[in-house]
Every structure is written in structure tokens, then in C-alpha cells.
Short mmCIF file of C-alpha atoms in Angstrom, two decimals:
data_model
loop_
_atom_site.label_atom_id
_atom_site.label_comp_id
_atom_site.label_asym_id
_atom_site.label_seq_id
_atom_site.Cartn_x
_atom_site.Cartn_y
_atom_site.Cartn_z
CA MET Y 202 -3.84 -12.51 -22.11
CA GLN Y 203 -4.81 -13.99 -18.74
CA ILE Y 204 -7.58 -12.19 -16.90
CA TYR Y 205 -7.50 -12.33 -13.09
CA THR Y 206 -11.03 -12.00 -11.73
CA GLN Y 207 -10.99 -13.49 -8.23
CA ARG Y 208 -9.62 -12.33 -4.87
CA LEU Y 209 -8.23 -15.37 -3.10
CA ASP Y 210 -7.80 -16.11 0.57
CA GLU Y 211 -4.26 -16.86 1.68
CA LYS Y 212 -5.40 -19.97 3.64
CA ALA Y 213 -7.21 -21.28 0.53
CA ILE Y 214 -4.02 -20.89 -1.48
CA GLU Y 215 -2.01 -22.95 0.99
CA SER Y 216 -4.47 -25.86 0.74
CA SER Y 217 -5.11 -25.79 -2.99
CA ASN Y 218 -3.28 -27.23 -6.02
CA ASP Y 219 -3.43 -23.99 -7.95
CA ALA Y 220 -0.16 -22.94 -9.57
CA LEU Y 221 1.45 -19.70 -8.47
CA ALA Y 222 2.03 -17.91 -11.74
CA GLY Y 223 4.29 -15.35 -10.04
CA THR Y 224 4.24 -12.07 -8.25
CA ILE Y 225 3.62 -8.55 -9.46
CA SER Y 226 4.61 -5.30 -7.73
CA LEU Y 227 2.02 -2.60 -8.01
CA THR Y 228 1.79 0.93 -6.63
CA PHE Y 229 -0.94 1.93 -4.21
CA ASP Y 230 -2.71 3.88 -6.91
CA THR Y 231 -2.99 0.78 -9.10
CA ARG Y 232 -3.86 -1.48 -6.12
CA GLN Y 233 -6.91 0.71 -5.51
CA LYS Y 234 -8.37 -0.05 -8.92
CA CYS Y 235 -10.50 -3.05 -9.67
CA ARG Y 236 -9.82 -3.05 -13.42
CA PHE Y 237 -6.36 -2.55 -14.94
CA ARG Y 238 -3.76 -4.03 -17.30
CA ALA Y 239 -0.29 -4.85 -16.11
CA THR Y 240 2.90 -6.55 -17.26
CA LEU Y 241 4.59 -9.30 -15.20
CA ASP Y 242 8.35 -9.26 -14.72
CA ASN Y 243 8.64 -11.96 -17.44
CA GLY Y 244 6.98 -9.61 -19.95
CA GLN Y 245 3.56 -11.34 -19.92
CA ASP Y 246 0.61 -8.96 -20.18
CA ILE Y 247 -2.33 -9.63 -17.83
CA GLY Y 248 -5.65 -8.06 -17.15
CA VAL Y 249 -7.32 -7.66 -13.81
CA ASP Y 250 -11.06 -7.34 -13.40
CA LEU Y 251 -12.01 -7.80 -9.73
CA PRO Y 252 -15.15 -7.15 -7.75
CA ARG Y 253 -15.13 -3.71 -6.08
CA THR Y 254 -14.39 -4.87 -2.57
CA GLY Y 255 -11.39 -2.77 -1.51
CA VAL Y 256 -7.71 -2.25 -2.00
CA LEU Y 257 -5.32 -5.08 -2.91
CA ARG Y 258 -2.79 -5.18 -0.03
CA GLY Y 259 0.78 -6.38 -0.35
CA GLY Y 260 0.78 -10.17 -0.01
CA ALA Y 261 -2.72 -10.60 -1.38
CA TYR Y 262 -3.56 -13.24 -4.02
CA ILE Y 263 -5.70 -12.98 -7.14
CA GLY Y 264 -6.66 -15.79 -9.49
CA THR Y 265 -8.14 -16.78 -12.81
CA THR Y 266 -11.09 -19.09 -13.47
CA THR Y 267 -8.51 -21.66 -14.81
CA GLY Y 268 -6.66 -21.83 -11.50
CA GLU Y 269 -3.63 -19.56 -12.05
CA VAL Y 270 -2.67 -17.58 -8.96
CA LEU Y 271 -0.74 -14.34 -8.76
CA GLN Y 272 0.62 -12.71 -5.59
CA ILE Y 273 0.45 -8.95 -5.26
CA GLN Y 274 3.37 -7.03 -3.77
CA ALA Y 275 3.35 -3.34 -2.75
CA ALA Y 276 5.85 -1.68 -5.03
CA PRO Y 277 8.27 0.85 -3.65
CA GLU Y 278 7.23 4.33 -4.62
CA LYS Y 279 8.17 7.93 -3.94
CA LEU Y 280 6.80 8.93 -0.53
CA LEU Y 281 7.38 11.43 2.20
CA CYS Y 282 8.68 9.97 5.47
CA VAL Y 283 7.85 12.07 8.53
CA THR Y 284 9.88 11.49 11.70
CA ALA Y 285 10.07 13.26 15.00
CA ASN Y 286 12.34 13.44 18.03
CA GLN Y 287 9.38 13.01 20.42
CA PRO Y 288 6.52 10.44 19.96
CA PHE Y 289 3.95 13.04 20.80
CA ASP Y 290 5.11 15.24 17.91
CA LEU Y 291 4.53 12.30 15.51
CA LEU Y 292 1.04 11.90 16.97
CA LYS Y 293 0.35 15.55 16.48
CA ALA Y 294 1.41 15.34 12.82
CA ALA Y 295 -0.84 12.27 12.31
CA TYR Y 296 -3.74 14.26 13.73
CA HIS Y 297 -3.20 17.24 11.40
CA LEU Y 298 -2.68 15.04 8.33
CA GLY Y 299 -5.67 12.87 9.19
CA ASN Y 300 -7.79 16.07 9.61
CA ARG Y 301 -7.04 16.68 5.93
CA HIS Y 302 -8.10 13.17 4.93
CA VAL Y 303 -4.68 12.28 3.60
CA PRO Y 304 -3.95 8.60 3.00
CA LEU Y 305 -1.40 7.86 5.68
CA MET Y 306 0.78 4.86 6.50
CA LEU Y 307 1.54 4.65 10.19
CA THR Y 308 4.55 2.91 11.75
CA PRO Y 309 5.86 3.28 15.32
CA ALA Y 310 8.79 5.40 14.15
CA ALA Y 311 7.42 7.30 11.14
CA LEU Y 312 4.47 8.39 9.07
CA TYR Y 313 4.39 7.95 5.29
CA LEU Y 314 2.33 9.91 2.75
CA GLU Y 315 2.26 10.62 -0.93
CA PRO Y 316 4.38 13.63 -1.93
CA ASP Y 317 2.69 16.99 -1.40
CA TYR Y 318 4.84 20.10 -0.83
CA VAL Y 319 2.10 21.99 1.01
CA LEU Y 320 1.67 19.14 3.56
CA ALA Y 321 5.45 18.71 3.81
CA ASP Y 322 5.82 22.40 4.67
CA MET Y 323 2.95 22.14 7.25
CA VAL Y 324 4.64 19.21 9.01
CA ARG Y 325 8.00 20.89 8.96
CA GLY Y 326 6.30 23.87 10.55
CA LEU Y 327 5.25 21.55 13.38
CA GLY Y 328 8.95 20.82 14.00
CA LEU Y 329 9.15 17.38 12.35
CA THR Y 330 11.58 16.08 9.79
CA VAL Y 331 10.35 15.25 6.27
CA GLU Y 332 12.43 13.16 3.88
CA GLU Y 333 11.65 11.83 0.40
CA VAL Y 334 12.11 8.04 0.25
CA MET Y 335 11.29 5.04 -1.94
CA HIS Y 336 9.07 2.69 0.12
CA PRO Y 337 6.04 0.47 -0.35
CA PHE Y 338 2.83 2.29 0.59
CA GLU Y 339 0.19 0.59 2.70
CA PRO Y 340 -1.97 3.37 4.17
CA GLU Y 341 -4.50 2.76 6.89
CA SER Y 342 -7.82 1.57 5.55
CA GLY Y 343 -9.95 3.61 7.92
CA ALA Y 344 -11.90 2.85 11.11
CA TYR Y 345 -15.01 1.55 9.33
CA ALA Y 346 -13.29 -0.64 6.75
CA GLN Y 347 -12.46 -4.28 7.26
CA HIS Y 348 -9.05 -3.64 8.82
CA GLN Y 349 -6.26 -5.99 7.83
CA HIS Y 350 -2.97 -4.16 8.32
CA ASP Y 351 0.01 -6.12 7.07
CA ASN Y 352 2.89 -5.84 9.51
CA ARG Y 353 5.25 -7.78 7.18
CA LEU Y 354 6.43 -4.57 5.58
CA ARG Y 355 9.40 -3.20 7.38
CA PRO Y 356 9.32 0.56 8.00
CA TYR Y 357 12.01 2.76 6.57
CA VAL Y 358 14.35 4.01 9.27
CA PRO Y 359 16.29 7.19 8.20
CA HIS Y 360 19.97 7.31 9.02
#
């Protein structure tokens, strides 16, 4: 089993001869962990043992000491999508959810959070729409973290 132990910089990947072993889609919960086992799409089992330096974001690269490289993708997962008719209402919902320290993904048109019926009811009570969707989850890292928000993920736009 290959063990991936290094976080790799995207610029270093472009200029290196390391072989891209593939990609793996992981949920936010798994991408928060520094040690875990996973199975690639081809059935190969891998291990990950990274330094504790933060969340793996979609598009990040990890590597082995022998030069194999794996790209991390944010897997679609069950989330709540909060939308509003007025931008201020969405801002108000973000305030109330943030006041409860809820991991929250912000987009111009919607807020995304992990399923929680109590929070869903609270947001509906503020007059917003809550819909369950499958979507990659990339919540904000916080004001004091090294902030690298990946805008390559397209927000879900409800019909």
C-alpha cells in the first residue's frame, strides 16, 4: 500500500517529473483528517499520513517519498443549500449560522452547510429557502487561517 506523506505545492507539481498517480474524491470530513485510509477508483488501497497543517482543499496535491502524486477532489456530499430572494436575507442567514460556529460554504447566490434539521428550521424561519443537494463542500477556513478559497468549484443553482 502506498503511503502519501507530503502536501505538495501546485507550482512544484507543474515543474516536476513526478507521475500523477490519479485523483481521489474525498468528503470534507475525510479531508480534515491528517491520517486515513482510502481506496482509489481503480481499487488500489492507499494510506495518508500528513503533517497537521490544515484541511485538504479540492485541487490539492499529496505525494509519496518515491515521487507518486495524487490530486485531491472535493466529493459531492449531501448538503443544505440556502437561497434567498434578497441578498440581505442571505447575509442575515450567514450571520446567524456563523454565530453558531457552523462550517459554511459561501457563494454569491447561496450558502451551503452540512445537514441539520434544527438549523434548517431556523433559516426557514428567517424566510429563506432550504433545499437538500449533492454538492462538493469547501467551507470557509476562518479569518485567522491561511485563506485559500478555491473558486474553481461552481455553485449549485437551484431551478
